[in-house]
XYZ file of C-alpha atoms in Angstrom:
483
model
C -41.789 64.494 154.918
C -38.817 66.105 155.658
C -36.224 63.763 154.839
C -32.772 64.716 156.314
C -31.015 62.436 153.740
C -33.036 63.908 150.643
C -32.133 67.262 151.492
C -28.260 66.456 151.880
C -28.436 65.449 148.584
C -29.836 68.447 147.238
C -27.229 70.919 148.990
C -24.636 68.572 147.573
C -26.615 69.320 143.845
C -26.261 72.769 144.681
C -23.143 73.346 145.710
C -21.086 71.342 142.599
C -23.546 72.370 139.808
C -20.505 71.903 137.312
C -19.715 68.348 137.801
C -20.632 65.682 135.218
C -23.667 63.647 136.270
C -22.311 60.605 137.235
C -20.817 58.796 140.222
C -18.479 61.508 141.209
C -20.428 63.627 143.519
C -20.955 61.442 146.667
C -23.960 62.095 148.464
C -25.569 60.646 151.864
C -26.309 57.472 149.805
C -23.319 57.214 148.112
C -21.570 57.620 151.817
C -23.729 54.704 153.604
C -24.497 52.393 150.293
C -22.003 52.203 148.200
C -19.563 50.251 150.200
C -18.218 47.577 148.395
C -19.756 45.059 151.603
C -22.642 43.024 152.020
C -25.168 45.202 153.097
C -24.368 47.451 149.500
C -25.425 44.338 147.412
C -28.263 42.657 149.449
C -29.946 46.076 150.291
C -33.051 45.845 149.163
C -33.621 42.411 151.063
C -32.054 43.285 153.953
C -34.963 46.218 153.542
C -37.354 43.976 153.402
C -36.579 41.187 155.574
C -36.306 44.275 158.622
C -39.772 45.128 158.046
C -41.055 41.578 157.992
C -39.127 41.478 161.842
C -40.897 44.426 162.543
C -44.369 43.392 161.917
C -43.978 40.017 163.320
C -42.617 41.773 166.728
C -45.671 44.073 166.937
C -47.966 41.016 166.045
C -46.693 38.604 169.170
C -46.408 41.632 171.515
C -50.625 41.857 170.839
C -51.271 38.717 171.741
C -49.065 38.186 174.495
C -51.069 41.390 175.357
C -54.239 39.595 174.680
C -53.101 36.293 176.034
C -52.006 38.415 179.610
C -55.455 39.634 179.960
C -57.701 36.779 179.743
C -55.663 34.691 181.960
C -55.867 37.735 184.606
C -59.584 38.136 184.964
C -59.935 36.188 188.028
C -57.268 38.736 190.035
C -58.821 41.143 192.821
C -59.284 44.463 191.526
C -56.077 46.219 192.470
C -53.897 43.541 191.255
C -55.696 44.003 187.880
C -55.913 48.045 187.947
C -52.029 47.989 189.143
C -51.873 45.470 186.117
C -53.571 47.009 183.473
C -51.876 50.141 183.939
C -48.603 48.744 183.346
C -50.057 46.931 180.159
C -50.934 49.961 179.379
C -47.998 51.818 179.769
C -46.576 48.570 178.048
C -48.826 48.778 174.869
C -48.462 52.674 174.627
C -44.854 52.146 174.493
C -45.116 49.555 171.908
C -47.204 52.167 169.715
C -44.918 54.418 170.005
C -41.969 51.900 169.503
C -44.462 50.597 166.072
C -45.138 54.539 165.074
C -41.195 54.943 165.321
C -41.161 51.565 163.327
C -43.323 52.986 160.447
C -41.715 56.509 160.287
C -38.482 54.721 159.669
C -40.432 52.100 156.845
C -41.432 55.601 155.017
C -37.705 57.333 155.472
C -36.546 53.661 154.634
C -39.142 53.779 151.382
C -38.511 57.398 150.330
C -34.460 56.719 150.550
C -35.219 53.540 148.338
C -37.640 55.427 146.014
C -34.914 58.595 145.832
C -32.104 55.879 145.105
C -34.255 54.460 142.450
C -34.547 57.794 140.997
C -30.607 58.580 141.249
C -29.935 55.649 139.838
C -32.225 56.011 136.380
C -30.764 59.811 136.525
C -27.355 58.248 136.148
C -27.986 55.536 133.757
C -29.887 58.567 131.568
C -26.612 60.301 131.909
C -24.843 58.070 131.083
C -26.471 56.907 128.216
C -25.869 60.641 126.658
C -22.017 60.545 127.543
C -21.771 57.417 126.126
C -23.539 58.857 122.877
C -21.844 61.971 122.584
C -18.288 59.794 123.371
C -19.258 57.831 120.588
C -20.206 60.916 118.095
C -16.691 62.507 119.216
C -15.288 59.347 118.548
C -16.444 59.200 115.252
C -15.990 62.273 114.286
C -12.246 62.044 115.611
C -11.973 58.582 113.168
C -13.324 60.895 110.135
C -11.389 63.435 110.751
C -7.707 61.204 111.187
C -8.861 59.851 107.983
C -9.117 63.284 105.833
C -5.426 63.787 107.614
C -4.194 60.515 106.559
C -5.640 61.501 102.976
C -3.888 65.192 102.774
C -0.923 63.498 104.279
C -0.642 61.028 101.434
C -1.311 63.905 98.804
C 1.248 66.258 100.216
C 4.165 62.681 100.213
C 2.875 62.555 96.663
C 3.813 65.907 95.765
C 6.521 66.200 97.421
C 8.075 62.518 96.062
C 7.086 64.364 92.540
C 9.133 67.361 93.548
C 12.418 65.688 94.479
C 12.312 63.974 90.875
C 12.058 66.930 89.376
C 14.884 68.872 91.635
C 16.798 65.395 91.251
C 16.308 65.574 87.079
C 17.595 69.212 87.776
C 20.274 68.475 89.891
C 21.547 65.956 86.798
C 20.962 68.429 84.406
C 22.644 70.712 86.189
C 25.314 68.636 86.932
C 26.295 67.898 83.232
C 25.932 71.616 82.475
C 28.533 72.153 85.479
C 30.631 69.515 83.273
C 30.884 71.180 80.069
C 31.134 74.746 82.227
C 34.067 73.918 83.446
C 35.709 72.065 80.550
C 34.873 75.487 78.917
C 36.170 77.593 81.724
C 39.143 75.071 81.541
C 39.818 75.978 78.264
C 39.166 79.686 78.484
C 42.053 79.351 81.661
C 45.123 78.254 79.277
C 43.575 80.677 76.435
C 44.195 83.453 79.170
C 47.937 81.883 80.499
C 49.098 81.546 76.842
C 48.172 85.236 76.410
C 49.717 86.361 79.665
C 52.529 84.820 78.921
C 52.938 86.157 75.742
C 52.071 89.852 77.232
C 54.951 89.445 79.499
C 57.123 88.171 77.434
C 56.401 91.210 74.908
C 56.416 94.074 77.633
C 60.086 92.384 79.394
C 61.451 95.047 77.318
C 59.353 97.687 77.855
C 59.330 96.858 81.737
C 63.206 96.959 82.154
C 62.896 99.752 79.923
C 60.753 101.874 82.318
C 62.544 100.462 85.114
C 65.922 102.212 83.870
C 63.932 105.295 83.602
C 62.593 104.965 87.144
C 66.405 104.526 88.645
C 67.671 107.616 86.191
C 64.022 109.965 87.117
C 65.223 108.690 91.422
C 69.218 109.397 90.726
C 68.324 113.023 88.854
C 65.618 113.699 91.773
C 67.520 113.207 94.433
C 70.516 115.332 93.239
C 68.045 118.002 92.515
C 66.670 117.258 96.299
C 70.375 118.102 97.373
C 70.900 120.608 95.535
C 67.651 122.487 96.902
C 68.234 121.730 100.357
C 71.751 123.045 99.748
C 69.774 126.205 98.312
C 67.896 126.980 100.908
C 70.437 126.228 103.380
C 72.105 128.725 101.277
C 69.237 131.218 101.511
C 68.921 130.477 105.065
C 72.172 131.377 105.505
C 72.438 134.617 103.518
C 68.869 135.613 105.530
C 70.056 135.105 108.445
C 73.103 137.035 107.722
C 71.393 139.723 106.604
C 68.967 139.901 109.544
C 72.396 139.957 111.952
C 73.414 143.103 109.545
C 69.916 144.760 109.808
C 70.082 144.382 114.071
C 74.035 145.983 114.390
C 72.986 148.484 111.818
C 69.827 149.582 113.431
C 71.853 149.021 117.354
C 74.826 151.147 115.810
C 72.119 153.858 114.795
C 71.022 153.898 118.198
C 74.659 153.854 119.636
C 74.610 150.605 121.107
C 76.792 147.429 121.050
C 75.721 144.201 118.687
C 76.687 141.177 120.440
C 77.847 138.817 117.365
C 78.134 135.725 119.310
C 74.519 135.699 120.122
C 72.417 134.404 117.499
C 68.560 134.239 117.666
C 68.328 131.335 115.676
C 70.529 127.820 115.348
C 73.900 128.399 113.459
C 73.952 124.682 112.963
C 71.910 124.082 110.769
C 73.826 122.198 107.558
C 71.058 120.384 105.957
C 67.416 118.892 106.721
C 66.166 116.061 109.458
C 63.115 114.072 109.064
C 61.303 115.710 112.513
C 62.564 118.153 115.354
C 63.445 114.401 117.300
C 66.023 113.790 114.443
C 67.268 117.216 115.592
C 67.331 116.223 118.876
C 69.197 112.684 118.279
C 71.768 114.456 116.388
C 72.806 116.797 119.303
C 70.433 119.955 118.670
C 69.514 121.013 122.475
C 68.260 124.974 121.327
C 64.697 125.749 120.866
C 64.158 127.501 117.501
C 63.649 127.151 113.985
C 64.699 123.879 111.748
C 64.264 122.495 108.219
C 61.977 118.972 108.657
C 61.424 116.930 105.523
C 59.251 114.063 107.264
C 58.245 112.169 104.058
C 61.570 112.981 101.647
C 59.543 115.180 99.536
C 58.300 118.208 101.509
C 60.191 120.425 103.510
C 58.917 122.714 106.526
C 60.352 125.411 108.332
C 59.333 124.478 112.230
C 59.736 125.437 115.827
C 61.341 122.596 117.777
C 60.897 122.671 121.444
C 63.515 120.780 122.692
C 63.318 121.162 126.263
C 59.857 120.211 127.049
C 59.345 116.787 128.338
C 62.680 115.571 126.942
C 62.447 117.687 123.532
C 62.058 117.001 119.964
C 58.524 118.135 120.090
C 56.902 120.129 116.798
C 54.636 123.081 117.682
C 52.080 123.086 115.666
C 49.652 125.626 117.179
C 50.420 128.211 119.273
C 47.724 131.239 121.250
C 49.750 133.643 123.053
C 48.380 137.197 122.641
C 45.558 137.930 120.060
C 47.949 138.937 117.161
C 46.462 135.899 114.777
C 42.862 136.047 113.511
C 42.442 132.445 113.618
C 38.092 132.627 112.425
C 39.347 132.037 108.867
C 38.263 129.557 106.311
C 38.595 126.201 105.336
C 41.520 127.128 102.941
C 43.532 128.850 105.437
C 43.497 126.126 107.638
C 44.354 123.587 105.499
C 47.700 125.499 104.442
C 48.383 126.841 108.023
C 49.030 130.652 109.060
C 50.506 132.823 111.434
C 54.273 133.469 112.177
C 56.737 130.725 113.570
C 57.405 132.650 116.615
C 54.020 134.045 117.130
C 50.756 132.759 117.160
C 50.779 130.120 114.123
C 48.738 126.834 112.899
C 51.229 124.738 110.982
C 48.154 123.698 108.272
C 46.065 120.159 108.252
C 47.454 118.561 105.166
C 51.572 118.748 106.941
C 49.754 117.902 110.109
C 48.706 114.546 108.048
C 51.821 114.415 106.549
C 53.991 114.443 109.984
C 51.247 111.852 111.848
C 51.611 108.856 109.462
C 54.076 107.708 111.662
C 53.013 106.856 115.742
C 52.818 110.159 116.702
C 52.189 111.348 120.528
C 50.346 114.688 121.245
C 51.164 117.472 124.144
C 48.898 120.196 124.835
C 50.126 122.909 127.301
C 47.658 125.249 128.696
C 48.246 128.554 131.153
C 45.362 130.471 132.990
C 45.331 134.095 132.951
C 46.226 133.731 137.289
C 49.371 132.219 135.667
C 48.333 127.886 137.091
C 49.598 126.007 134.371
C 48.050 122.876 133.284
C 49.023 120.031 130.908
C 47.734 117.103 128.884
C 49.533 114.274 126.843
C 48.234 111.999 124.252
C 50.566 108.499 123.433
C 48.395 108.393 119.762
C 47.464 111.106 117.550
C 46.449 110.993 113.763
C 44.610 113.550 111.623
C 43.575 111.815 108.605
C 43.652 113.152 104.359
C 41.737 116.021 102.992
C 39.262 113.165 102.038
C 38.189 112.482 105.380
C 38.062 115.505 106.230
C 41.048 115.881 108.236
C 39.685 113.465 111.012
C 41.029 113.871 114.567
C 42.005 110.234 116.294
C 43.397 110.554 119.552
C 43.842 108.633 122.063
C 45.675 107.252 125.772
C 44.930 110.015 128.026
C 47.857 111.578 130.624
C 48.552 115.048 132.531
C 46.541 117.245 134.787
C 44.817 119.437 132.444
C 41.410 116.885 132.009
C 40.658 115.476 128.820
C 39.750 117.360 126.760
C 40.057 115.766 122.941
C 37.998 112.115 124.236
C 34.136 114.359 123.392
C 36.111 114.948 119.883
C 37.597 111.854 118.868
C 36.599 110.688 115.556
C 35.119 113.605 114.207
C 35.944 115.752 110.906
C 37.325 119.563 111.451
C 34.857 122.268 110.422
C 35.276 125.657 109.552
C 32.801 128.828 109.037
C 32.252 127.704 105.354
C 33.072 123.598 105.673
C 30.916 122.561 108.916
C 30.968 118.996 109.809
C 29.224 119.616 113.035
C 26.809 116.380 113.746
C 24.335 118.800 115.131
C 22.112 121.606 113.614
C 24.339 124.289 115.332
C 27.204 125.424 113.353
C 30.033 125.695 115.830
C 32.894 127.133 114.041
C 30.283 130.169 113.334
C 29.086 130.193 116.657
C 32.481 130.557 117.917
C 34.151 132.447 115.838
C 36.954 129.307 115.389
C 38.043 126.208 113.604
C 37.740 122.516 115.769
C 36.792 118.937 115.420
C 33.107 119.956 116.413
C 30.687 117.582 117.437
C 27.517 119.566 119.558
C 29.709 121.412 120.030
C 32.904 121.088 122.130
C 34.659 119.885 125.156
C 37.635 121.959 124.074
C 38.476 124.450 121.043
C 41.965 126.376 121.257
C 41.387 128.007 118.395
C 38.253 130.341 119.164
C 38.276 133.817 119.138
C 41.216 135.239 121.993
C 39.449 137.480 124.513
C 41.335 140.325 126.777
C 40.710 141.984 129.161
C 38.300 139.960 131.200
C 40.743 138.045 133.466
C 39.238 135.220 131.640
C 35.784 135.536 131.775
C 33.751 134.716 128.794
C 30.423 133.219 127.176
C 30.275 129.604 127.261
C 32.634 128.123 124.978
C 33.878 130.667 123.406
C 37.328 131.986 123.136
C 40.648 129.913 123.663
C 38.548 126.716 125.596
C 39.628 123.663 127.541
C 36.391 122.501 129.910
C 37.899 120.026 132.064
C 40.866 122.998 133.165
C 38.763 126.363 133.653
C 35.344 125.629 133.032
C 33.287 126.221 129.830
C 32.663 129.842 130.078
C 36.489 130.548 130.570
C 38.870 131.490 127.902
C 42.867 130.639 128.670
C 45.824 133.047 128.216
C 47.728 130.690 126.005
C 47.770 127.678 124.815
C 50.587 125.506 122.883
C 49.909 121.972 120.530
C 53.084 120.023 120.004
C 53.907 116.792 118.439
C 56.864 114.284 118.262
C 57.239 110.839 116.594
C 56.829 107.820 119.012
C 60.369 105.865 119.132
């Protein structure tokens, strides 16, 4: 029979195939029976006391049937037809009514037998989860007791280990002890002797000390005397020079204007930087005597007009006269002439930037637009490093230039510091703080005749003005101590 409830069950079966065998997937059954309520715990005699109602209704309706019938016999025969038909229809309605009755005995018995067989399905299942619970369970107590074991091992070994780092420690400890004492000892050993060391070189130190102020009295009257020298020289040059010029003018038949010097007439001794100049009234561009650390003396070209004066050029590009692709030598003890094209040298431009130094850089295009750019810090480092270039605090309207280059070491043709595998100074026939490979680089190769045009960085360079395939008419570096 096709049993409606039965085949719930199954689709329910079907459809959660992964959940545990137990009470958890409700089914027809578990919907209708398994109410907590009466009928859930006296089913099965509540089954059984509806089909003893059923058979005892189908037993009185007979013999009221039969009962009906003999008591009717004596009726006419219409009465009895008109009768019998209704019992009829009466006792066909009962069979049905009893058919319906038994079909729902057997759907009644099938659900019971189907429960029955649910029921021993669980208690089967359950039986196994309780088993395997039980094995896991054990195993689980087995297992927390080999990990109680190791546990107690491992405080074992370890409460074995601290004695031994604590017998150590003590050990140690006392070692530490007589260490010290010894160190203690070796201390006043060494004071004793220091003390007597000092106490036997007092003479030699005041000794050498006397020397020291004699060697600093003789050096600076020798210093005097050679400035007073060359001021001499200077002197007797120039003078010579003004000779040469109203010789050669009187040759020619012209006049020689005495009172108008090319150079200062001022000049009486040495300053410490073209601002000293300045400071002490100098207000002429030209050529001074600088002795910026006491010991070296430079002839220089002060500008002293530029941006308040007291500037020291140090490089100067004007018209081609100056190879300036020459080697690492050359650059490091400077070339050129002080009114032409020069560069003052890298060891006197480490020299005069030990002190705050600013930086001005004045450019011109070969259209004649002039362009400038300041720098409130500039340092080139020793010969170790390299000559290093460290610039910085950016001002004028020329770009910056030098910010690509700070930091690096200056390269020549036969010293290249480049930090790429080009070499730059070779490339471009110059001398720079290269790095791959420039921003800017005044001292490339000077180009004519080309109203500027030129290869990509090369010749006199400055990126953020003109470009980098532009090379500049001239360009001027100048420097003046920070006050």
């Amino acid at each position: 029979m096709d049993n409606p409830l039965y085949r719930e069950n199954l689709d329910s079966e079907l459809e959660e195939p992964n959940v545990n065998n137990t009470v958890k997937s409700m089914t027809m059954f578990d919907r209708v029976f398994k109410k907590e309520s009466f009928c859930t715990k006296y089913r099965s005699f509540l089954c059984v006391v509806g089909g003893l109602l059923v058979g005892c209704f189908v037993t009185v309706g007979f013999c009221y049937l039969f009962f009906n019938l003999g008591n009717k016999q004596n009726c006419n025969v219409q009465s009895s037809v008109s009768a019998r038909k209704q019992d009829d229809n009466q006792i066909s309605r009962m069979i049905e009514d009893v058919n319906k009755t038994k079909e729902d005995l057997m759907v009644i018995h099938d659900m019971r037998k189907e429960l029955v067989d649910y029921l021993t399905d669980i208690e089967n299942t359950t039986r196994k989860e309780l088993l395997i619970v039980k094995t896991s369970f054990d195993s689980t107590l087995h297992l927390l007791i080999e990990i109680r074991k190791t546990r107690e091992q491992e405080l074992s070994k370890i409460n074995e280990t601290r004695n031994i780092a604590w017998e150590f420690y003590a050990e140690f400890r006392n070692k530490s002890k007589t260490e010290q004492l010894s160190k203690m000892q070796s201390t006043n050993q060494f004071l004793e002797f220091r003390t007597e060391m000092r106490n036997m070189n007092f003479n030699e130190t005041r000794i050498i000390q006397q020397w020291r102020n004699e060697s600093k009295v003789q050096y600076q009257e020798f210093r005097r005397k050679s400035q007073q020298d060359l001021m001499s020289f200077q002197k007797m040059r120039y003078d010579i020079l003004k000779v040469l010029a109203a010789t050669d003018m009187c040759v020619r038949n012209e006049t020689f204007n005495m009172t108008e010097p090319t150079q200062p007439t001022d000049i009486v001794s040495t300053r410490r930087d073209c601002l000293a100049w300045k400071q002490s009234g100098s207000l002429t561009d030209g050529v001074y005597s600088i002795s910026p650390d006491d010991t070296t003396i430079l002839n220089v070209y002060c500008d002293m007009t530029t941006d308040g004066g007291g500037w020291v050029v140090f490089q100067r590009r004007s018209d081609g006269s100056e190879n300036f692709f020459r080697d690492w030598q050359a650059y490091e003890d400077g070339f050129g002439t002080i009114h032409g094209e020069l560069w003052i040298g890298n060891k006197y431009l480490h020299i005069l930037t030990q002190v705050p130094t600013e930086l001005r850089i004045d450019l011109e295009a070969w259209d004649g637009q002039k362009r400038y750019a300041k720098y409130s810090s500039f340092v080139i480092g020793d010969a170790d490093s390299k000559y290093t270039l460290s610039v910085d605090g950016f001002g004028g309207n020329a770009g910056d230039g030098l910010d690509y280059h700070d930091g690096l070491k200056f390269s020549t043709y036969d010293q290249d510091s480049t930090q790429g595998l080009t070499d730059c100074a070779k490339l471009y026939r110059g001398a720079w703080w290269y790095r791959r490979c420039s921003h800017s680089s005044l001292n490339g190769e000077y180009i004519k005749g080309t109203n500027g045009t030129a290869n990509k960085n090369m010749g006199v360079n400055w990126e953020k003005f003109k470009g980098d395939n532009y090379s500049l008419k001239s360009a001027s570096m100048m420097l003046r101590r920070k006050t």
